[in-house]
CSV table of N, CA and C in Angstrom, one decimal:
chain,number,residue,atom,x,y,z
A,9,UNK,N,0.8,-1.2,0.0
A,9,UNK,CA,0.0,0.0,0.0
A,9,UNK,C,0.9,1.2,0.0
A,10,UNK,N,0.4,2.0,-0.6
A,10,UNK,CA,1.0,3.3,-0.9
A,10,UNK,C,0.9,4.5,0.3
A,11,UNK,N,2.4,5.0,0.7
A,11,UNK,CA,2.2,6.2,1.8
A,11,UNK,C,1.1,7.4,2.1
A,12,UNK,N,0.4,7.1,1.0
A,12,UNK,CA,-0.2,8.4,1.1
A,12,UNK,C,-1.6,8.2,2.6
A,13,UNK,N,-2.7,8.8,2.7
A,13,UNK,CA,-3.5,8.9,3.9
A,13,UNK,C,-4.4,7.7,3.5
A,14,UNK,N,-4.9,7.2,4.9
A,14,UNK,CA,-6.1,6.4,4.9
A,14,UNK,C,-6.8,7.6,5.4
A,15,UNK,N,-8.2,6.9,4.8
A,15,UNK,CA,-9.9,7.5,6.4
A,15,UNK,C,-9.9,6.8,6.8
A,16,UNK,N,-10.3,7.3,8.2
A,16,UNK,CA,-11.2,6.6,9.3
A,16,UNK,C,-12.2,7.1,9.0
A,17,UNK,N,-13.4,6.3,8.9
A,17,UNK,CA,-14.9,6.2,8.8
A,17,UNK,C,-15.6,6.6,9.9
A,18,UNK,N,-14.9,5.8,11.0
A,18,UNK,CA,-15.6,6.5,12.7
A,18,UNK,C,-15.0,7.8,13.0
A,19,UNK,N,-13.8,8.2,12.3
A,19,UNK,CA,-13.8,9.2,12.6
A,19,UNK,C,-13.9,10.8,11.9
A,20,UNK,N,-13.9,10.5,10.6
A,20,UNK,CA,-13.5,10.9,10.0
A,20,UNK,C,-12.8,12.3,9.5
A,21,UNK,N,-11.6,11.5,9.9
A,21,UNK,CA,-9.8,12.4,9.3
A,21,UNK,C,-9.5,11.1,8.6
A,22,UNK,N,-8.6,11.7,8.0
A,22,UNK,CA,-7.5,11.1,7.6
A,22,UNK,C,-5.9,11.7,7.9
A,23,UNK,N,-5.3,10.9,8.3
A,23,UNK,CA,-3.5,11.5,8.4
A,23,UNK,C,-2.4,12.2,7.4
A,24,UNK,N,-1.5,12.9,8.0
A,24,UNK,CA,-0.6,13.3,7.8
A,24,UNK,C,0.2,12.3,7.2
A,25,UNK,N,0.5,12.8,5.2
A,25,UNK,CA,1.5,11.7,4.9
A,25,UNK,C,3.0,12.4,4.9
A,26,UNK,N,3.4,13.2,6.0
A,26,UNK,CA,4.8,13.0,6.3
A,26,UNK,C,4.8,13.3,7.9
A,27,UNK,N,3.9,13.7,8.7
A,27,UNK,CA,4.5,12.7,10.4
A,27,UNK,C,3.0,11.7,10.9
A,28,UNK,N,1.9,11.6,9.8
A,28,UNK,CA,1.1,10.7,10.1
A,28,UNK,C,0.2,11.4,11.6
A,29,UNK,N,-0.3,12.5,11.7
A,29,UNK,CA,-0.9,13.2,12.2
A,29,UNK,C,-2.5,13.6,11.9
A,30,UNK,N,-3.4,13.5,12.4
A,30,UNK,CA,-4.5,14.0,12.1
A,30,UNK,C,-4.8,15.2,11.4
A,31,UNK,N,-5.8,14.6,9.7
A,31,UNK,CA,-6.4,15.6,9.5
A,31,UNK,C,-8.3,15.6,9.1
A,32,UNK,N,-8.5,16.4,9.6
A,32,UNK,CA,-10.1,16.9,9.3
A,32,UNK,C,-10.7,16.7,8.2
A,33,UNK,N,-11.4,15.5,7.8
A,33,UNK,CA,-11.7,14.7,6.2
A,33,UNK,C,-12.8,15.9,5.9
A,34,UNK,N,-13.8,16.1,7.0
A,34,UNK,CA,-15.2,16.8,6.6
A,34,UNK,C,-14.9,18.3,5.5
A,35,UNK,N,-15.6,18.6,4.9
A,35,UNK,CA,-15.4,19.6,3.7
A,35,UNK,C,-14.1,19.8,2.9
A,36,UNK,N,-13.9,19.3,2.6
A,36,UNK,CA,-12.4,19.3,2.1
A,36,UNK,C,-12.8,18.7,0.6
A,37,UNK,N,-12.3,19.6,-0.3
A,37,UNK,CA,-12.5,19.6,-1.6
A,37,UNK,C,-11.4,19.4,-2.4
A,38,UNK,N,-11.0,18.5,-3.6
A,38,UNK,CA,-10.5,17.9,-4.2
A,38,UNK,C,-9.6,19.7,-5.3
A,39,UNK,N,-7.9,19.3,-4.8
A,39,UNK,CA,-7.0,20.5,-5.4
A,39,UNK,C,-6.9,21.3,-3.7
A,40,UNK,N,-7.6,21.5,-2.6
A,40,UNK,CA,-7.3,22.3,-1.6
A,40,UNK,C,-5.9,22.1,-1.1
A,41,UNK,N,-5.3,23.0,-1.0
A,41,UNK,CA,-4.1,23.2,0.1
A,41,UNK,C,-4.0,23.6,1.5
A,42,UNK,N,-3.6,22.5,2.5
A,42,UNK,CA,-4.5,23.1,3.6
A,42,UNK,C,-2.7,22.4,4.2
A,43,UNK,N,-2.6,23.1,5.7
A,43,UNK,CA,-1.7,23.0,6.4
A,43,UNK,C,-1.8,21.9,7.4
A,44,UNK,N,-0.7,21.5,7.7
A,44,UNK,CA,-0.8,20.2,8.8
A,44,UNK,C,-0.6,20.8,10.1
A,45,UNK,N,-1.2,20.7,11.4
A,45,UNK,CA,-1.1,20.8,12.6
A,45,UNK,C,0.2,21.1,12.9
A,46,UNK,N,0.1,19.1,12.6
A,46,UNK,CA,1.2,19.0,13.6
A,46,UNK,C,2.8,18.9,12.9
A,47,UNK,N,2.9,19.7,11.5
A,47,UNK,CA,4.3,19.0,11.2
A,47,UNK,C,4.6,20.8,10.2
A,48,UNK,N,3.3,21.7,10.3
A,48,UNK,CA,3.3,22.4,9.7
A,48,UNK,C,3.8,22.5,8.1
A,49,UNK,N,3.6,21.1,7.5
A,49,UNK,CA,3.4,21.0,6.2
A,49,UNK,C,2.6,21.6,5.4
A,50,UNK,N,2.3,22.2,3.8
A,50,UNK,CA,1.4,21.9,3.1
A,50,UNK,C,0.9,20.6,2.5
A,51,UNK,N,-0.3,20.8,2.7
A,51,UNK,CA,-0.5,19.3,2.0
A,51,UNK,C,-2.1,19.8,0.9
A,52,UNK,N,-1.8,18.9,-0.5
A,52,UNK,CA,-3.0,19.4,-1.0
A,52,UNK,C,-4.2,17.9,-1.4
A,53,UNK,N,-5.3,18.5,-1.6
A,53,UNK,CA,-6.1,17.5,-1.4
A,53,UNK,C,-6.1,16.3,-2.7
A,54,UNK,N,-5.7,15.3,-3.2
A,54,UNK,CA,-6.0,14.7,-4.2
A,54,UNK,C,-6.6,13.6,-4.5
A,55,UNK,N,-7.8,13.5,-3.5
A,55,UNK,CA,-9.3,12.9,-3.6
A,55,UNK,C,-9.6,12.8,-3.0
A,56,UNK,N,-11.0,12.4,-2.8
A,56,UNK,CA,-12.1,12.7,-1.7
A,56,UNK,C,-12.7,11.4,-1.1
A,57,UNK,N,-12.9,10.4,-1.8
A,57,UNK,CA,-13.5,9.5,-1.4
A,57,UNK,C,-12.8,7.9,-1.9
A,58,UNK,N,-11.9,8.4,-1.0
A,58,UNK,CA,-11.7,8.5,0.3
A,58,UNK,C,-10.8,9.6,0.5
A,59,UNK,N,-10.4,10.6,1.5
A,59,UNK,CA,-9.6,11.5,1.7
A,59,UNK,C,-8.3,11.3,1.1
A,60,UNK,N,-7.3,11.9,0.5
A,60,UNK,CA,-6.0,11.2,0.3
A,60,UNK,C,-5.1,12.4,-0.5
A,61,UNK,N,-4.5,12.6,0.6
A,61,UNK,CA,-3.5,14.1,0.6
A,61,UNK,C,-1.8,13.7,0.3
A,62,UNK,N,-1.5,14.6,-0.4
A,62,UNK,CA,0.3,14.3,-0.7
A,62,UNK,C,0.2,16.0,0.1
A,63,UNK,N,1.9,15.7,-0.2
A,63,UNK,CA,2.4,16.8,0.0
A,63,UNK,C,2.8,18.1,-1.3
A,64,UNK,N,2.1,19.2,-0.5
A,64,UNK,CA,1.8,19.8,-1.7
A,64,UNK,C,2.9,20.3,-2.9
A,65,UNK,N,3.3,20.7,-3.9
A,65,UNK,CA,4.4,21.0,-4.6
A,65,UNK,C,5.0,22.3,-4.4
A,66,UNK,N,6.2,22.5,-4.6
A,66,UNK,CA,6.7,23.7,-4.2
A,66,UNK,C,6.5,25.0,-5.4
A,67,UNK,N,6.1,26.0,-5.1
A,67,UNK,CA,5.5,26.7,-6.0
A,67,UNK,C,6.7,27.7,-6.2
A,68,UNK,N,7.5,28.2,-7.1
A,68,UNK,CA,8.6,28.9,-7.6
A,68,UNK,C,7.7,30.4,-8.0
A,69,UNK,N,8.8,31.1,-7.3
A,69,UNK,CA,8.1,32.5,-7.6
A,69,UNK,C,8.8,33.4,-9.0
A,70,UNK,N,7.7,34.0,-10.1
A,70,UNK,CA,8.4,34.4,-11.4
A,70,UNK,C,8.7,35.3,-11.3
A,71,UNK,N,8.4,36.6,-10.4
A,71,UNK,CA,8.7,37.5,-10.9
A,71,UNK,C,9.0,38.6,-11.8
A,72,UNK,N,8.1,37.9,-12.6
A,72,UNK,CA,7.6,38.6,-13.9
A,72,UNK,C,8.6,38.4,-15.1
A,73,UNK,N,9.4,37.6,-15.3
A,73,UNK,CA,10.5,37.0,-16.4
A,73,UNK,C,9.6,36.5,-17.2
């Protein structure tokens, strides 16, 4: 099985896939970028059903070039 998050059904979060910490499954829409508690990651959303979050990509700033 692959690193990324399971749900819990009873509870429903799903974890942090880099310190495996709880996250809040309820409203959470497929592309969101949302922050980890406890590891202060970004993580973005990339499905819903079941929850299942990577870690988000690093975004390079262009400054107009």
């Amino acid at each position: 099985m692959h690193a990324l998050t399971k749900q819990s059904e009873a509870t429903g979060q799903a974890r942090c896939p880099t310190c495996s910490g709880p996250i809040e499954a309820e409203g959470r829409v497929q592309g969101e970028v949302l922050t980890c508690s406890g590891c202060d990651g970004e993580l973005e959303v990339v499905g819903i059903n079941p929850l299942r979050l990577e870690e988000a990509p690093e975004v390079e700033e262009d400054w107009g070039e």
